[in-house]
Short mmCIF file of C-alpha atoms in Angstrom, two decimals:
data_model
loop_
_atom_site.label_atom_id
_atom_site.label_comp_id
_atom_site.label_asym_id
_atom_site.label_seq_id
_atom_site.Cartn_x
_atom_site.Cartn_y
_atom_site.Cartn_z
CA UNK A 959 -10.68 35.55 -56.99
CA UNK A 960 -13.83 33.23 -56.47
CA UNK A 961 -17.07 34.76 -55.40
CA UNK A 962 -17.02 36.99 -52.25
CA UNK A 963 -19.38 36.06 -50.13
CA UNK A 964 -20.47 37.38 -46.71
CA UNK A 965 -18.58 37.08 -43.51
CA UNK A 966 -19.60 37.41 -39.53
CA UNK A 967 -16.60 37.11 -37.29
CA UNK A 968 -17.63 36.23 -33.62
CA UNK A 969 -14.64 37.37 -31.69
CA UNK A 970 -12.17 39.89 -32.30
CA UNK A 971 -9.25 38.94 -30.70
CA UNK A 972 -5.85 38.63 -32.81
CA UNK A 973 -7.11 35.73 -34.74
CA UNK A 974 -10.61 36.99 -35.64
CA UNK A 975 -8.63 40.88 -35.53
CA UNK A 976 -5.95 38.84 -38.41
CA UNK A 977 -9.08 37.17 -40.24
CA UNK A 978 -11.18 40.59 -41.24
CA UNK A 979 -8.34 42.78 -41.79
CA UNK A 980 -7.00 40.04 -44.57
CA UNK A 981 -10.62 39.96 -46.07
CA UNK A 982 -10.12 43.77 -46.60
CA UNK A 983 -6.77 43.30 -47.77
CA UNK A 984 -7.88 40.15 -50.35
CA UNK A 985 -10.85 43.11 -51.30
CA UNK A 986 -14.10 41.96 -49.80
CA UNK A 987 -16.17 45.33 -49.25
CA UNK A 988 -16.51 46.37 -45.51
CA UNK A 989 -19.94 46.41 -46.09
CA UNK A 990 -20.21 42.27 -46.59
CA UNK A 991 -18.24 41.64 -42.77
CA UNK A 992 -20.18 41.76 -39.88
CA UNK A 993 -18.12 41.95 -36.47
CA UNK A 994 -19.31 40.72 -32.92
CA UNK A 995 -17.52 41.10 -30.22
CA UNK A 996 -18.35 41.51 -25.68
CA UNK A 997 -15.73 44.14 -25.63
CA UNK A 998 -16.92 47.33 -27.15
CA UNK A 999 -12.89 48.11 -26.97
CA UNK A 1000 -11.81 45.10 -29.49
CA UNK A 1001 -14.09 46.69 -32.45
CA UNK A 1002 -12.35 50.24 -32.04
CA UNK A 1003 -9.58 48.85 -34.69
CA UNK A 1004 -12.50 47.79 -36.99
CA UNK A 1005 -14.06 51.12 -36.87
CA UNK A 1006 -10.91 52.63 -38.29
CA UNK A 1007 -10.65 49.96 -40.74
CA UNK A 1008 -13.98 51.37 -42.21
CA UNK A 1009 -16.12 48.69 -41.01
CA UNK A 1010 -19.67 49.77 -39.62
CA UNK A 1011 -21.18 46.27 -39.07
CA UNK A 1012 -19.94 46.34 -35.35
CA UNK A 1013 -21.74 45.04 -32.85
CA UNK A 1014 -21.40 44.59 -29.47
CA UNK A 1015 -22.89 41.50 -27.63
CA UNK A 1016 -22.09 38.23 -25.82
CA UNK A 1017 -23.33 35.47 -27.56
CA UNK A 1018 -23.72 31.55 -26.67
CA UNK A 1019 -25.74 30.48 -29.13
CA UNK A 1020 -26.21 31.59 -33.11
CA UNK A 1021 -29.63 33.13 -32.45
CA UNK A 1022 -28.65 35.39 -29.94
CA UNK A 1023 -27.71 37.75 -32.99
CA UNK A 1024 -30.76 37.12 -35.07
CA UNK A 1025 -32.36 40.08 -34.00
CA UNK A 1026 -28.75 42.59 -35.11
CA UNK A 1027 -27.42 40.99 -37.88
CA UNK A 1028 -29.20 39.13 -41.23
CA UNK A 1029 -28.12 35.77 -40.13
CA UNK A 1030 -29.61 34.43 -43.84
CA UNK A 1031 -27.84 36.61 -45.51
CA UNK A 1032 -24.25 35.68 -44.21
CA UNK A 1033 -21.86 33.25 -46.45
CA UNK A 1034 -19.33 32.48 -43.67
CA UNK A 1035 -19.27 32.45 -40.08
CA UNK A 1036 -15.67 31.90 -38.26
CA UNK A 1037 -16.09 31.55 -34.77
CA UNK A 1038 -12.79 33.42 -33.22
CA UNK A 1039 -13.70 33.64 -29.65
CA UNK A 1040 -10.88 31.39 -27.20
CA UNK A 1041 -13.36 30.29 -24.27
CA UNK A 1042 -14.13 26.24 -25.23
CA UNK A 1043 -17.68 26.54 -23.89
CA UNK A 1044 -18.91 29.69 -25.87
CA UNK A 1045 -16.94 28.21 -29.27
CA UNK A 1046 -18.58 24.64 -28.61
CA UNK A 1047 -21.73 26.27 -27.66
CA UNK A 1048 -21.97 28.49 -30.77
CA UNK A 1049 -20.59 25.44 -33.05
CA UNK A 1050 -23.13 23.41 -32.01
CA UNK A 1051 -26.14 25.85 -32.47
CA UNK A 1052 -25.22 26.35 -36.28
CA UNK A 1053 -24.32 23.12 -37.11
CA UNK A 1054 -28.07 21.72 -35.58
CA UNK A 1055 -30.03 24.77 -37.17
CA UNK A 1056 -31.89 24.21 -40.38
CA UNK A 1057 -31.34 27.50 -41.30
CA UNK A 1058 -27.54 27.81 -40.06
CA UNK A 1059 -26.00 24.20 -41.25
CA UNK A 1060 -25.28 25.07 -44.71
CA UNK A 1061 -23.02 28.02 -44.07
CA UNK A 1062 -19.36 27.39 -44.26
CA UNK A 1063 -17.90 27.94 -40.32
CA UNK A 1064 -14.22 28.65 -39.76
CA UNK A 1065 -13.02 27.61 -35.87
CA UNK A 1066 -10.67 28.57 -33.54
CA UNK A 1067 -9.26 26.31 -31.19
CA UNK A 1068 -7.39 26.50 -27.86
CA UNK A 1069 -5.89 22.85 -28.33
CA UNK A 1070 -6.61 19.60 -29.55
CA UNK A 1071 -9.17 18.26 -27.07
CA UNK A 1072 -11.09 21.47 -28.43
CA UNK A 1073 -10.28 20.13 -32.50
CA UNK A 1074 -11.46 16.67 -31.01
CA UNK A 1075 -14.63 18.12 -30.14
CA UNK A 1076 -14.82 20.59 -33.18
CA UNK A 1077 -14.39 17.52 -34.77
CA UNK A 1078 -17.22 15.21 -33.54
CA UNK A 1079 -19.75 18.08 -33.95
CA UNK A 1080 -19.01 18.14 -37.66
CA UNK A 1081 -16.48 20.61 -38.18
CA UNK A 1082 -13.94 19.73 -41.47
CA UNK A 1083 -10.51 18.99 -39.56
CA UNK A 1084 -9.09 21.81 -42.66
CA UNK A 1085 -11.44 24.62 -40.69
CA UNK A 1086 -10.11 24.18 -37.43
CA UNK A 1087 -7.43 26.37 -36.46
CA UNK A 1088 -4.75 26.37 -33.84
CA UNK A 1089 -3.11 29.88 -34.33
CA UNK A 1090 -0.33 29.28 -31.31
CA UNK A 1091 0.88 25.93 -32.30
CA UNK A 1092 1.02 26.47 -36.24
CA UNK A 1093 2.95 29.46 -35.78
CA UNK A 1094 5.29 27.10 -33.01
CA UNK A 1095 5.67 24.70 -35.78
CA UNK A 1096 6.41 27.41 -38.54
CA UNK A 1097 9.16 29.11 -36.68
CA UNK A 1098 10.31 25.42 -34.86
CA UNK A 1099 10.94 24.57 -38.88
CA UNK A 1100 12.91 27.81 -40.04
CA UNK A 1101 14.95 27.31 -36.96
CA UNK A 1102 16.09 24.01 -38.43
CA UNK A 1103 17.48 25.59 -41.67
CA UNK A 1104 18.22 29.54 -41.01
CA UNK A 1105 16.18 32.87 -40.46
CA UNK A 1106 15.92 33.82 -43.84
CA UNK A 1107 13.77 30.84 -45.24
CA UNK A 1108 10.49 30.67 -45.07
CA UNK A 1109 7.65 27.70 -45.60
CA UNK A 1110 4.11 27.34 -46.03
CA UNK A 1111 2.86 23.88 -45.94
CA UNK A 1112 0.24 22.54 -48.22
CA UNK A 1113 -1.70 19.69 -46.46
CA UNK A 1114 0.79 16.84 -45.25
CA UNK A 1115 2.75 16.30 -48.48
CA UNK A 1116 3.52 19.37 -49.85
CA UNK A 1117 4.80 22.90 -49.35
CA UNK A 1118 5.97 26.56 -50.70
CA UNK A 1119 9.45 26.72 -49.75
CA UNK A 1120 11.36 30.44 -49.43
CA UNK A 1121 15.37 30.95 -49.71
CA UNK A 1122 17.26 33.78 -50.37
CA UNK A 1123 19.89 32.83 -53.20
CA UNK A 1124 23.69 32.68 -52.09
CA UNK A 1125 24.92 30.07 -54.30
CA UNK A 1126 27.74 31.22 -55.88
CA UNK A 1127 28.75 28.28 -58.42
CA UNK A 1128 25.13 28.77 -59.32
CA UNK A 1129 25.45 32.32 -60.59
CA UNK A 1130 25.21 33.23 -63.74
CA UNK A 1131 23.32 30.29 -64.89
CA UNK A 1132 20.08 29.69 -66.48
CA UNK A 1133 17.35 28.10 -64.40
CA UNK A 1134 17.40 25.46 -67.07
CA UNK A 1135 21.37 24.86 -66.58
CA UNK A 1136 20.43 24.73 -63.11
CA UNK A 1137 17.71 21.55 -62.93
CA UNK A 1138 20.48 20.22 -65.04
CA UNK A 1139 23.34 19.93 -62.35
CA UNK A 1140 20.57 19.08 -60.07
CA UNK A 1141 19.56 16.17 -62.23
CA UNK A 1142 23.40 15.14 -61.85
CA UNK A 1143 23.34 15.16 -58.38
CA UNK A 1144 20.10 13.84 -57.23
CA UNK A 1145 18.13 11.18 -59.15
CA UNK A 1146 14.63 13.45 -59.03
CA UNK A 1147 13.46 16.69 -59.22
CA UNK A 1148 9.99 16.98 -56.99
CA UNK A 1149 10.06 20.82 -57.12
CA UNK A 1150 9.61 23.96 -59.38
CA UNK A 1151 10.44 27.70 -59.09
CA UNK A 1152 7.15 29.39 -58.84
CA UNK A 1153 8.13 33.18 -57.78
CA UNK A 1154 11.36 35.02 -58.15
CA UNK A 1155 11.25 38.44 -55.66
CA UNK A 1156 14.48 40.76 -56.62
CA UNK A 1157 16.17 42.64 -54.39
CA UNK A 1158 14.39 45.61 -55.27
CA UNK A 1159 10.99 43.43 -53.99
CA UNK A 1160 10.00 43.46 -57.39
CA UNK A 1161 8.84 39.57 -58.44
CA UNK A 1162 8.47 37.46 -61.21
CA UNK A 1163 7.33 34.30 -62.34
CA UNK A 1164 10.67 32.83 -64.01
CA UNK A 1165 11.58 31.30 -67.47
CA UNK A 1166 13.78 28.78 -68.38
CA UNK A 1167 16.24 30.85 -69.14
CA UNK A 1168 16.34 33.45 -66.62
CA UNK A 1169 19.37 33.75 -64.14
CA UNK A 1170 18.95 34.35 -60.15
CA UNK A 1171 20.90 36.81 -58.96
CA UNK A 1172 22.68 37.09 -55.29
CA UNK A 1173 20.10 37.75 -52.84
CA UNK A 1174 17.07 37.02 -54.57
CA UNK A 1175 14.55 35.05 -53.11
CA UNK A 1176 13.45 31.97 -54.40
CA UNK A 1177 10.05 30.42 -54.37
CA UNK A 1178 9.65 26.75 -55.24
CA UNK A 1179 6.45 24.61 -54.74
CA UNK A 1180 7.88 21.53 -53.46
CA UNK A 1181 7.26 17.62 -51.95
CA UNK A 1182 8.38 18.13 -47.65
CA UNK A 1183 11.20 15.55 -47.93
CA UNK A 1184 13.09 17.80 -51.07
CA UNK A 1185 13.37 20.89 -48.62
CA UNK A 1186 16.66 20.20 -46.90
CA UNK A 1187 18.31 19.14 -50.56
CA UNK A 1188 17.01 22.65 -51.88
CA UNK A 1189 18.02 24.20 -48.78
CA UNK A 1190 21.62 23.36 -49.18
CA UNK A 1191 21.71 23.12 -53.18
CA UNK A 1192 20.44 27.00 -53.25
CA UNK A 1193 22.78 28.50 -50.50
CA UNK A 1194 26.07 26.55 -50.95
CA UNK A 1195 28.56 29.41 -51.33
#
């Protein structure tokens, strides 16, 4: 993992609730996450998470925690709060502070006038989140193929793609035998296997010469336009 750094979440809601408990999953010390929230009752679920850099306050601009937290001292700040006035207002008072504008900031948005603006303040477009409609689009895509894929896309040309393994004139072949009768049917081959998870959950990163079995799930790294030729190469029974 790179360097940890330190983290102050403005907001705990379910995205900024989602953002510090995967910081303590990924192993970044409670001590280096600072939590603000106006609701003394959102921080209850960090308290039992271990974390004792709780504070509550409403705040509209950056240096309205100054005085309760070591504003030089924090690494990241991600801005999780869902009214467009506070979020702009905050944005704005970081990203026009000498001692604020070199921090890396990670926004919420409500929708994409809010991105626009995120946008012209200075915000990367890659640290602007819309938690509603990516997880629309995520489950709009697995509804295209069936319940029990899964995808993560990696900017706009690639993604992980997820399948559980059903092919039965695949069975019992290598993974090398495999690319082969792929090669025979299709004239490329813009994916590889990255993860094999066994029934058991166990995974594995595979060799050329292991064998899938039934009901394992597959993992490939993969171009967007190769997904529905996977899709139905993998699971054709």
């Amino acid at each position: 993992m790179a360097k940890i750094g330190t983290y102050l979440v403005i907001g705990i809601g379910r995205f900024g609730k989602g953002f510090f408990k995967r910081l303590l999953k990924e192993g970044v010390p409670p001590k280096s996450i600072y939590l603000v929230d106006k609701t003394k009752d959102n921080l209850v679920a960090a308290a039992n998470e271990g974390i004792d850099n709780i504070f509550v306050s409403s705040v509209s601009i950056i240096s309205d925690i100054d005085n309760i937290i070591p504003i030089d001292y924090i690494d990241n700040i991600v801005i999780g709060t869902s009214d467009l006035e506070s979020s702009v207002s905050i944005v704005s008072s970081i990203l026009d502070g000498d001692n604020y504008n070199k921090k890396k900031i990670y926004v919420k948005s409500r929708n994409h006038i809010h991105s626009l603006i995120l946008k012209t303040l200075g915000v990367p477009k890659e640290n602007i989140y819309i938690p509603e409609e990516e997880v629309g689009s995520r489950v709009a895509l697995k509804s295209l193929f069936d319940s029990k894929i899964d995808v993560l896309d990696l900017g706009t040309d690639f993604s992980l793609f997820s399948l559980e393994f059903v092919a039965n004139n695949l069975l019992n072949l290598t993974i090398l035998e495999i690319v082969h009768l792929w090669t025979q049917s299709y004239s490329s081959k813009r994916w590889n296997i990255i993860l094999i998870t066994g029934i058991n959950g166990q995974q594995r990163f595979p060799k050329p010469t292991d064998k899938i079995q039934m009901g394992e799930r597959i993992t490939f790294c993969t171009t967007k336009t190769e997904r529905k030729k996977i899709y139905h190469f993998f699971t054709k029974k």
